[in-house]
Structure formats: C-alpha cells, structure tokens
Amino acid sequence: MTLVAIITMVITTTAMTETTLAPLRLWQLISPTLPIGAFAYSAGLEYAVEAGWVRDEAGAGEWIWGQLEETLSQLELPLLQRFYAAWQTDDAVAIADWSTFLQASREAPELLAEDRQLGMALARVLTNLGISEAEAWQEAETASFVNLFALAGSRWQIPLETLAAGFLWAWAENQVAAAVKLVPLGQSAGQRLLFAAARRIPTAVATGLALADEEIGAGAFGMALASARHETQYSRLFRS
C-alpha cells in the first residue's frame, strides 16, 4: 500500500468516526446529567402552578406545548440555526449580533439570567471537553444556552435538524420534570407528556428552521408575566 493510500485511509476513517459519534455526542449534550444546572429552572412554570394556571396534566401540556410551538420554534430554533452557521464559518460578527438580539428578546430578568447562566455553565463543560472557542463565553455577559449548544453541534458534526430536535427535547424534558414536581404529576403522566412531545417536535423544528431573519421573534405574555411575578413569589423551588 502506498503512502498516499495510507494517509487517505486514515483521513477517511477519522471522518467516519466523527460522523458515527455525532448521535452519541448529542445524547451527551441533552442528557439530564449534563452539569449545567438546568434542573434548577422552570421558566415561569412554578408561578403558573402557584397562580392556578396549571393544575393538572392537561394544563401542563397546554403550557409546555404553547411555549414549544409559539416561542421556541419562533425564536430559539431560528437563532440556533444562525449560530450554527456562524460557528461553521467562524463568523464572530454574526455570533455577537445574534447574541445581542437574543438578549434583547428576553422578556423578564429571570429569563435573561437563566439563559446567561446556562450558557456560561455549558461553556465551562465544552471547554473541559476540548472545544477551545467556548472558553471566552464562560464569563461573557451575552452568553446564551442556544449559542453554546450550536457551538457544540457544529464542532461535533451533529446535523442541524437533529441538533434542533435534541434542543427541543431537552427543553421539554426539563419542563416535564418541573411539572412532575410542582403540579404535582405522577411519573406516568410525565411519560405521557414526553410521548406527546415527540409528536410535536418535528413540526416545530420544520417551522423554526424555515423562518427568515425578519420573521424571528416571539412574545409569550403569560410566560413573561409568570417569570416577573416569580421574582417575588413567597416560596420557591426553582430559580426562574
């Protein structure tokens, strides 16, 4: 075998290995064991339960699906797409611009703090896993979970559509876990909600990834109000 053939084989094998690892990298990225503290946030759900807006399994589903389809698919997913593309080309200007846009889109201080803190935490994890570009975001004021999630997906060669579905799944799983504790719901109810999530996520992904720049944006008044009132809620389990 010639030297050229050996080098070609090594390069091909390495590329195939990275591609093969992509699904496993995604599982690690969306795992509840990822040490970013996502379990500490409810994104306003805690107040919604306190106020009686969410009382049972059906109400929890309406709250979660409403956000998934009307907020995340309209804001987070199209931004995930743009961050992903920017990291693919190392476009620092686009990353900074979309980070500022995302910050400005947060409707309450707790929601902004949640996104920033999760982003910084994910940056620390990714830095420890060898993604050097994440290091600068560990203390960045404009850090966001969406941006760092996109960075990981880009560097680990996770296809965008798969990454977007994983992003929504991780969010839905965290919301369901919070609902199980807060409403409270039984574990079977929680599994029914996750089962239903799987049916809604593909449509939400298709919607979010099809939006043009001028269409990006969401306004969820109920979630914003819940988040604002959560700041002064007397008894709290969650940070948002």
PDB file of C-alpha atoms in Angstrom:
ATOM      1  CA  MET A   1       0.000   0.000   0.000  1.00  0.00           C
ATOM      2  CA  THR A   2       1.363   3.421  -0.969  1.00  0.00           C
ATOM      3  CA  LEU A   3       1.879   6.263   1.498  1.00  0.00           C
ATOM      4  CA  VAL A   4      -0.875   8.270  -0.199  1.00  0.00           C
ATOM      5  CA  ALA A   5      -3.304   5.376   0.187  1.00  0.00           C
ATOM      6  CA  ILE A   6      -2.454   5.006   3.869  1.00  0.00           C
ATOM      7  CA  ILE A   7      -2.955   8.728   4.528  1.00  0.00           C
ATOM      8  CA  THR A   8      -6.266   8.678   2.627  1.00  0.00           C
ATOM      9  CA  MET A   9      -7.447   5.680   4.650  1.00  0.00           C
ATOM     10  CA  VAL A  10      -6.549   7.378   7.950  1.00  0.00           C
ATOM     11  CA  ILE A  11      -8.351  10.579   6.975  1.00  0.00           C
ATOM     12  CA  THR A  12     -11.416   8.659   5.803  1.00  0.00           C
ATOM     13  CA  THR A  13     -11.505   6.535   8.965  1.00  0.00           C
ATOM     14  CA  THR A  14     -11.229   9.627  11.170  1.00  0.00           C
ATOM     15  CA  ALA A  15     -14.074  11.353   9.318  1.00  0.00           C
ATOM     16  CA  MET A  16     -16.270   8.275   9.580  1.00  0.00           C
ATOM     17  CA  THR A  17     -15.530   8.016  13.292  1.00  0.00           C
ATOM     18  CA  GLU A  18     -16.605  11.615  13.935  1.00  0.00           C
ATOM     19  CA  THR A  19     -19.781  11.109  11.922  1.00  0.00           C
ATOM     20  CA  THR A  20     -20.549   7.905  13.794  1.00  0.00           C
ATOM     21  CA  LEU A  21     -20.027   9.646  17.118  1.00  0.00           C
ATOM     22  CA  ALA A  22     -22.388  12.529  16.335  1.00  0.00           C
ATOM     23  CA  PRO A  23     -25.567  10.864  17.704  1.00  0.00           C
ATOM     24  CA  LEU A  24     -23.727   9.884  20.880  1.00  0.00           C
ATOM     25  CA  ARG A  25     -22.401  13.419  21.291  1.00  0.00           C
ATOM     26  CA  LEU A  26     -25.973  14.705  21.016  1.00  0.00           C
ATOM     27  CA  TRP A  27     -27.135  12.279  23.697  1.00  0.00           C
ATOM     28  CA  GLN A  28     -24.421  13.622  25.978  1.00  0.00           C
ATOM     29  CA  LEU A  29     -25.409  17.203  25.173  1.00  0.00           C
ATOM     30  CA  ILE A  30     -29.098  16.691  26.025  1.00  0.00           C
ATOM     31  CA  SER A  31     -28.578  14.347  28.965  1.00  0.00           C
ATOM     32  CA  PRO A  32     -30.096  15.403  32.318  1.00  0.00           C
ATOM     33  CA  THR A  33     -26.691  14.555  33.801  1.00  0.00           C
ATOM     34  CA  LEU A  34     -25.014  17.373  31.849  1.00  0.00           C
ATOM     35  CA  PRO A  35     -23.660  19.530  34.701  1.00  0.00           C
ATOM     36  CA  ILE A  36     -25.186  22.898  33.805  1.00  0.00           C
ATOM     37  CA  GLY A  37     -27.898  23.076  36.474  1.00  0.00           C
ATOM     38  CA  ALA A  38     -30.899  23.107  34.103  1.00  0.00           C
ATOM     39  CA  PHE A  39     -32.955  21.296  36.755  1.00  0.00           C
ATOM     40  CA  ALA A  40     -32.946  24.497  38.837  1.00  0.00           C
ATOM     41  CA  TYR A  41     -35.086  26.464  36.349  1.00  0.00           C
ATOM     42  CA  SER A  42     -38.775  26.259  35.479  1.00  0.00           C
ATOM     43  CA  ALA A  43     -39.065  29.244  33.063  1.00  0.00           C
ATOM     44  CA  GLY A  44     -42.117  30.617  34.850  1.00  0.00           C
ATOM     45  CA  LEU A  45     -43.897  27.289  35.335  1.00  0.00           C
ATOM     46  CA  GLU A  46     -43.523  27.475  39.110  1.00  0.00           C
ATOM     47  CA  TYR A  47     -45.568  30.668  39.287  1.00  0.00           C
ATOM     48  CA  ALA A  48     -48.095  29.320  36.780  1.00  0.00           C
ATOM     49  CA  VAL A  49     -48.755  26.433  39.168  1.00  0.00           C
ATOM     50  CA  GLU A  50     -48.852  28.762  42.192  1.00  0.00           C
ATOM     51  CA  ALA A  51     -51.391  31.010  40.437  1.00  0.00           C
ATOM     52  CA  GLY A  52     -53.579  28.068  39.435  1.00  0.00           C
ATOM     53  CA  TRP A  53     -52.995  28.484  35.713  1.00  0.00           C
ATOM     54  CA  VAL A  54     -51.604  24.951  35.553  1.00  0.00           C
ATOM     55  CA  ARG A  55     -53.487  22.455  37.706  1.00  0.00           C
ATOM     56  CA  ASP A  56     -53.196  19.046  36.064  1.00  0.00           C
ATOM     57  CA  GLU A  57     -51.665  17.009  33.273  1.00  0.00           C
ATOM     58  CA  ALA A  58     -53.767  18.674  30.585  1.00  0.00           C
ATOM     59  CA  GLY A  59     -52.845  22.129  31.820  1.00  0.00           C
ATOM     60  CA  ALA A  60     -49.167  21.245  31.965  1.00  0.00           C
ATOM     61  CA  GLY A  61     -49.356  20.015  28.390  1.00  0.00           C
ATOM     62  CA  GLU A  62     -51.007  23.227  27.201  1.00  0.00           C
ATOM     63  CA  TRP A  63     -48.340  25.314  28.955  1.00  0.00           C
ATOM     64  CA  ILE A  64     -45.440  23.293  27.552  1.00  0.00           C
ATOM     65  CA  TRP A  65     -46.791  22.916  24.007  1.00  0.00           C
ATOM     66  CA  GLY A  66     -47.729  26.583  23.848  1.00  0.00           C
ATOM     67  CA  GLN A  67     -44.156  27.602  24.565  1.00  0.00           C
ATOM     68  CA  LEU A  68     -42.635  24.930  22.347  1.00  0.00           C
ATOM     69  CA  GLU A  69     -44.729  25.855  19.308  1.00  0.00           C
ATOM     70  CA  GLU A  70     -45.188  29.604  19.781  1.00  0.00           C
ATOM     71  CA  THR A  71     -41.930  30.650  21.451  1.00  0.00           C
ATOM     72  CA  LEU A  72     -39.059  28.210  20.994  1.00  0.00           C
ATOM     73  CA  SER A  73     -39.887  27.439  17.359  1.00  0.00           C
ATOM     74  CA  GLN A  74     -40.163  31.173  16.641  1.00  0.00           C
ATOM     75  CA  LEU A  75     -37.065  32.437  18.481  1.00  0.00           C
ATOM     76  CA  GLU A  76     -34.633  29.841  19.811  1.00  0.00           C
ATOM     77  CA  LEU A  77     -34.679  27.459  16.839  1.00  0.00           C
ATOM     78  CA  PRO A  78     -34.069  30.009  14.072  1.00  0.00           C
ATOM     79  CA  LEU A  79     -31.310  31.502  16.213  1.00  0.00           C
ATOM     80  CA  LEU A  80     -29.855  28.042  16.778  1.00  0.00           C
ATOM     81  CA  GLN A  81     -29.708  27.733  13.000  1.00  0.00           C
ATOM     82  CA  ARG A  82     -27.915  31.074  12.628  1.00  0.00           C
ATOM     83  CA  PHE A  83     -25.458  30.421  15.441  1.00  0.00           C
ATOM     84  CA  TYR A  84     -24.722  27.005  13.935  1.00  0.00           C
ATOM     85  CA  ALA A  85     -23.985  28.539  10.522  1.00  0.00           C
ATOM     86  CA  ALA A  86     -21.861  31.273  12.101  1.00  0.00           C
ATOM     87  CA  TRP A  87     -19.761  28.762  14.039  1.00  0.00           C
ATOM     88  CA  GLN A  88     -19.298  26.719  10.863  1.00  0.00           C
ATOM     89  CA  THR A  89     -17.582  29.726   9.273  1.00  0.00           C
ATOM     90  CA  ASP A  90     -16.212  31.262  12.492  1.00  0.00           C
ATOM     91  CA  ASP A  91     -18.215  34.432  11.818  1.00  0.00           C
ATOM     92  CA  ALA A  92     -17.579  36.332  15.060  1.00  0.00           C
ATOM     93  CA  VAL A  93     -19.619  39.354  13.946  1.00  0.00           C
ATOM     94  CA  ALA A  94     -22.760  37.279  13.305  1.00  0.00           C
ATOM     95  CA  ILE A  95     -22.340  35.431  16.609  1.00  0.00           C
ATOM     96  CA  ALA A  96     -22.070  38.728  18.513  1.00  0.00           C
ATOM     97  CA  ASP A  97     -25.022  40.292  16.672  1.00  0.00           C
ATOM     98  CA  TRP A  98     -27.364  37.369  17.210  1.00  0.00           C
ATOM     99  CA  SER A  99     -26.281  37.107  20.856  1.00  0.00           C
ATOM    100  CA  THR A 100     -27.298  40.728  21.392  1.00  0.00           C
ATOM    101  CA  PHE A 101     -30.571  40.122  19.561  1.00  0.00           C
ATOM    102  CA  LEU A 102     -31.367  37.145  21.774  1.00  0.00           C
ATOM    103  CA  GLN A 103     -30.650  39.100  24.951  1.00  0.00           C
ATOM    104  CA  ALA A 104     -32.968  41.868  23.828  1.00  0.00           C
ATOM    105  CA  SER A 105     -35.692  39.301  23.173  1.00  0.00           C
ATOM    106  CA  ARG A 106     -35.811  38.050  26.776  1.00  0.00           C
ATOM    107  CA  GLU A 107     -38.947  39.406  28.419  1.00  0.00           C
ATOM    108  CA  ALA A 108     -38.027  39.273  32.110  1.00  0.00           C
ATOM    109  CA  PRO A 109     -34.838  39.444  34.191  1.00  0.00           C
ATOM    110  CA  GLU A 110     -35.172  35.849  35.388  1.00  0.00           C
ATOM    111  CA  LEU A 111     -35.455  34.548  31.831  1.00  0.00           C
ATOM    112  CA  LEU A 112     -32.380  36.504  30.802  1.00  0.00           C
ATOM    113  CA  ALA A 113     -30.437  35.321  33.853  1.00  0.00           C
ATOM    114  CA  GLU A 114     -31.468  31.700  33.222  1.00  0.00           C
ATOM    115  CA  ASP A 115     -30.266  31.802  29.626  1.00  0.00           C
ATOM    116  CA  ARG A 116     -26.996  33.521  30.527  1.00  0.00           C
ATOM    117  CA  GLN A 117     -26.215  31.194  33.433  1.00  0.00           C
ATOM    118  CA  LEU A 118     -26.965  28.052  31.429  1.00  0.00           C
ATOM    119  CA  GLY A 119     -24.839  29.369  28.590  1.00  0.00           C
ATOM    120  CA  MET A 120     -21.889  30.074  30.882  1.00  0.00           C
ATOM    121  CA  ALA A 121     -22.235  26.656  32.503  1.00  0.00           C
ATOM    122  CA  LEU A 122     -22.325  24.902  29.124  1.00  0.00           C
ATOM    123  CA  ALA A 123     -19.281  26.935  28.058  1.00  0.00           C
ATOM    124  CA  ARG A 124     -17.342  25.530  31.020  1.00  0.00           C
ATOM    125  CA  VAL A 125     -18.373  21.986  30.139  1.00  0.00           C
ATOM    126  CA  LEU A 126     -17.410  22.390  26.487  1.00  0.00           C
ATOM    127  CA  THR A 127     -14.076  23.953  27.392  1.00  0.00           C
ATOM    128  CA  ASN A 128     -13.289  20.922  29.531  1.00  0.00           C
ATOM    129  CA  LEU A 129     -14.234  18.697  26.582  1.00  0.00           C
ATOM    130  CA  GLY A 130     -11.714  20.381  24.327  1.00  0.00           C
ATOM    131  CA  ILE A 131     -13.794  22.998  22.480  1.00  0.00           C
ATOM    132  CA  SER A 132     -11.468  25.958  22.901  1.00  0.00           C
ATOM    133  CA  GLU A 133     -13.887  28.505  21.411  1.00  0.00           C
ATOM    134  CA  ALA A 134     -16.180  28.019  24.397  1.00  0.00           C
ATOM    135  CA  GLU A 135     -13.675  29.392  26.891  1.00  0.00           C
ATOM    136  CA  ALA A 136     -14.354  33.056  26.110  1.00  0.00           C
ATOM    137  CA  TRP A 137     -18.053  32.550  26.872  1.00  0.00           C
ATOM    138  CA  GLN A 138     -17.583  31.306  30.425  1.00  0.00           C
ATOM    139  CA  GLU A 139     -17.921  34.844  31.789  1.00  0.00           C
ATOM    140  CA  ALA A 140     -19.454  36.650  28.807  1.00  0.00           C
ATOM    141  CA  GLU A 141     -22.474  38.857  29.529  1.00  0.00           C
ATOM    142  CA  THR A 142     -24.034  37.832  26.221  1.00  0.00           C
ATOM    143  CA  ALA A 143     -23.566  34.098  26.781  1.00  0.00           C
ATOM    144  CA  SER A 144     -26.629  32.011  25.987  1.00  0.00           C
ATOM    145  CA  PHE A 145     -27.521  28.352  26.046  1.00  0.00           C
ATOM    146  CA  VAL A 146     -28.631  28.456  22.398  1.00  0.00           C
ATOM    147  CA  ASN A 147     -25.291  29.824  21.217  1.00  0.00           C
ATOM    148  CA  LEU A 148     -23.157  27.303  23.130  1.00  0.00           C
ATOM    149  CA  PHE A 149     -25.469  24.456  22.115  1.00  0.00           C
ATOM    150  CA  ALA A 150     -24.958  25.454  18.485  1.00  0.00           C
ATOM    151  CA  LEU A 151     -21.190  25.608  19.007  1.00  0.00           C
ATOM    152  CA  ALA A 152     -21.151  22.056  20.349  1.00  0.00           C
ATOM    153  CA  GLY A 153     -23.329  20.825  17.495  1.00  0.00           C
ATOM    154  CA  SER A 154     -21.091  22.458  14.918  1.00  0.00           C
ATOM    155  CA  ARG A 155     -17.846  21.121  16.354  1.00  0.00           C
ATOM    156  CA  TRP A 156     -19.260  17.621  16.887  1.00  0.00           C
ATOM    157  CA  GLN A 157     -20.728  17.472  13.366  1.00  0.00           C
ATOM    158  CA  ILE A 158     -24.282  16.931  14.548  1.00  0.00           C
ATOM    159  CA  PRO A 159     -26.701  17.632  11.654  1.00  0.00           C
ATOM    160  CA  LEU A 160     -28.671  20.826  12.228  1.00  0.00           C
ATOM    161  CA  GLU A 161     -32.143  19.248  12.111  1.00  0.00           C
ATOM    162  CA  THR A 162     -31.084  16.565  14.565  1.00  0.00           C
ATOM    163  CA  LEU A 163     -29.488  19.167  16.826  1.00  0.00           C
ATOM    164  CA  ALA A 164     -32.654  21.277  16.767  1.00  0.00           C
ATOM    165  CA  ALA A 165     -34.823  18.281  17.681  1.00  0.00           C
ATOM    166  CA  GLY A 166     -32.449  17.478  20.537  1.00  0.00           C
ATOM    167  CA  PHE A 167     -32.610  21.062  21.751  1.00  0.00           C
ATOM    168  CA  LEU A 168     -36.420  20.954  21.938  1.00  0.00           C
ATOM    169  CA  TRP A 169     -36.388  17.517  23.552  1.00  0.00           C
ATOM    170  CA  ALA A 170     -34.012  18.649  26.300  1.00  0.00           C
ATOM    171  CA  TRP A 171     -36.170  21.714  26.965  1.00  0.00           C
ATOM    172  CA  ALA A 172     -39.401  19.685  27.032  1.00  0.00           C
ATOM    173  CA  GLU A 173     -37.878  17.053  29.307  1.00  0.00           C
ATOM    174  CA  ASN A 174     -36.798  19.729  31.781  1.00  0.00           C
ATOM    175  CA  GLN A 175     -40.257  21.327  31.736  1.00  0.00           C
ATOM    176  CA  VAL A 176     -41.953  17.973  32.269  1.00  0.00           C
ATOM    177  CA  ALA A 177     -39.616  17.186  35.165  1.00  0.00           C
ATOM    178  CA  ALA A 178     -40.524  20.523  36.739  1.00  0.00           C
ATOM    179  CA  ALA A 179     -44.241  19.872  36.216  1.00  0.00           C
ATOM    180  CA  VAL A 180     -43.980  16.441  37.836  1.00  0.00           C
ATOM    181  CA  LYS A 181     -42.597  18.126  40.968  1.00  0.00           C
ATOM    182  CA  LEU A 182     -44.750  21.245  41.002  1.00  0.00           C
ATOM    183  CA  VAL A 183     -48.295  20.308  39.964  1.00  0.00           C
ATOM    184  CA  PRO A 184     -47.589  17.572  41.110  1.00  0.00           C
ATOM    185  CA  LEU A 185     -47.945  14.873  38.484  1.00  0.00           C
ATOM    186  CA  GLY A 186     -47.183  11.181  38.644  1.00  0.00           C
ATOM    187  CA  GLN A 187     -44.344   9.628  36.695  1.00  0.00           C
ATOM    188  CA  SER A 188     -46.803   8.046  34.246  1.00  0.00           C
ATOM    189  CA  ALA A 189     -48.293  11.463  33.479  1.00  0.00           C
ATOM    190  CA  GLY A 190     -44.800  12.774  32.878  1.00  0.00           C
ATOM    191  CA  GLN A 191     -44.085   9.988  30.413  1.00  0.00           C
ATOM    192  CA  ARG A 192     -47.342  10.680  28.569  1.00  0.00           C
ATOM    193  CA  LEU A 193     -46.310  14.307  28.189  1.00  0.00           C
ATOM    194  CA  LEU A 194     -42.898  13.315  26.831  1.00  0.00           C
ATOM    195  CA  PHE A 195     -44.540  10.838  24.479  1.00  0.00           C
ATOM    196  CA  ALA A 196     -46.719  13.666  23.166  1.00  0.00           C
ATOM    197  CA  ALA A 197     -43.667  15.928  22.845  1.00  0.00           C
ATOM    198  CA  ALA A 198     -42.122  13.533  20.347  1.00  0.00           C
ATOM    199  CA  ARG A 199     -45.111  14.044  18.038  1.00  0.00           C
ATOM    200  CA  ARG A 200     -44.888  17.842  18.158  1.00  0.00           C
ATOM    201  CA  ILE A 201     -41.147  18.392  17.943  1.00  0.00           C
ATOM    202  CA  PRO A 202     -40.645  17.525  14.226  1.00  0.00           C
ATOM    203  CA  THR A 203     -43.239  20.109  13.148  1.00  0.00           C
ATOM    204  CA  ALA A 204     -41.758  22.716  15.483  1.00  0.00           C
ATOM    205  CA  VAL A 205     -38.292  22.052  14.051  1.00  0.00           C
ATOM    206  CA  ALA A 206     -39.521  22.410  10.471  1.00  0.00           C
ATOM    207  CA  THR A 207     -41.288  25.663  11.345  1.00  0.00           C
ATOM    208  CA  GLY A 208     -38.347  27.178  13.199  1.00  0.00           C
ATOM    209  CA  LEU A 209     -35.714  26.340  10.624  1.00  0.00           C
ATOM    210  CA  ALA A 210     -37.813  27.819   7.789  1.00  0.00           C
ATOM    211  CA  LEU A 211     -38.092  31.330   9.239  1.00  0.00           C
ATOM    212  CA  ALA A 212     -36.427  34.289   7.549  1.00  0.00           C
ATOM    213  CA  ASP A 213     -34.444  36.816   9.579  1.00  0.00           C
ATOM    214  CA  GLU A 214     -37.298  39.328   9.681  1.00  0.00           C
ATOM    215  CA  GLU A 215     -39.708  36.669  10.971  1.00  0.00           C
ATOM    216  CA  ILE A 216     -37.676  35.766  14.052  1.00  0.00           C
ATOM    217  CA  GLY A 217     -39.256  36.731  17.367  1.00  0.00           C
ATOM    218  CA  ALA A 218     -41.804  35.584  19.903  1.00  0.00           C
ATOM    219  CA  GLY A 219     -43.961  37.085  22.601  1.00  0.00           C
ATOM    220  CA  ALA A 220     -45.462  34.896  25.297  1.00  0.00           C
ATOM    221  CA  PHE A 221     -47.247  37.266  27.655  1.00  0.00           C
ATOM    222  CA  GLY A 222     -48.256  34.555  30.113  1.00  0.00           C
ATOM    223  CA  MET A 223     -44.721  33.241  30.477  1.00  0.00           C
ATOM    224  CA  ALA A 224     -43.301  36.765  30.792  1.00  0.00           C
ATOM    225  CA  LEU A 225     -45.847  37.651  33.479  1.00  0.00           C
ATOM    226  CA  ALA A 226     -45.222  34.401  35.340  1.00  0.00           C
ATOM    227  CA  SER A 227     -41.484  34.997  35.237  1.00  0.00           C
ATOM    228  CA  ALA A 228     -41.819  38.576  36.511  1.00  0.00           C
ATOM    229  CA  ARG A 229     -44.113  37.546  39.363  1.00  0.00           C
ATOM    230  CA  HIS A 230     -41.910  34.577  40.236  1.00  0.00           C
ATOM    231  CA  GLU A 231     -39.238  37.043  41.389  1.00  0.00           C
ATOM    232  CA  THR A 232     -41.342  37.915  44.454  1.00  0.00           C
ATOM    233  CA  GLN A 233     -43.099  34.579  44.963  1.00  0.00           C
ATOM    234  CA  TYR A 234     -43.068  33.742  48.659  1.00  0.00           C
ATOM    235  CA  SER A 235     -41.980  30.102  48.437  1.00  0.00           C
ATOM    236  CA  ARG A 236     -39.876  28.844  45.536  1.00  0.00           C
ATOM    237  CA  LEU A 237     -38.177  25.612  44.487  1.00  0.00           C
ATOM    238  CA  PHE A 238     -36.763  26.962  41.226  1.00  0.00           C
ATOM    239  CA  ARG A 239     -34.617  29.916  40.224  1.00  0.00           C
ATOM    240  CA  SER A 240     -36.992  31.019  37.463  1.00  0.00           C
TER     241      SER A 240
END
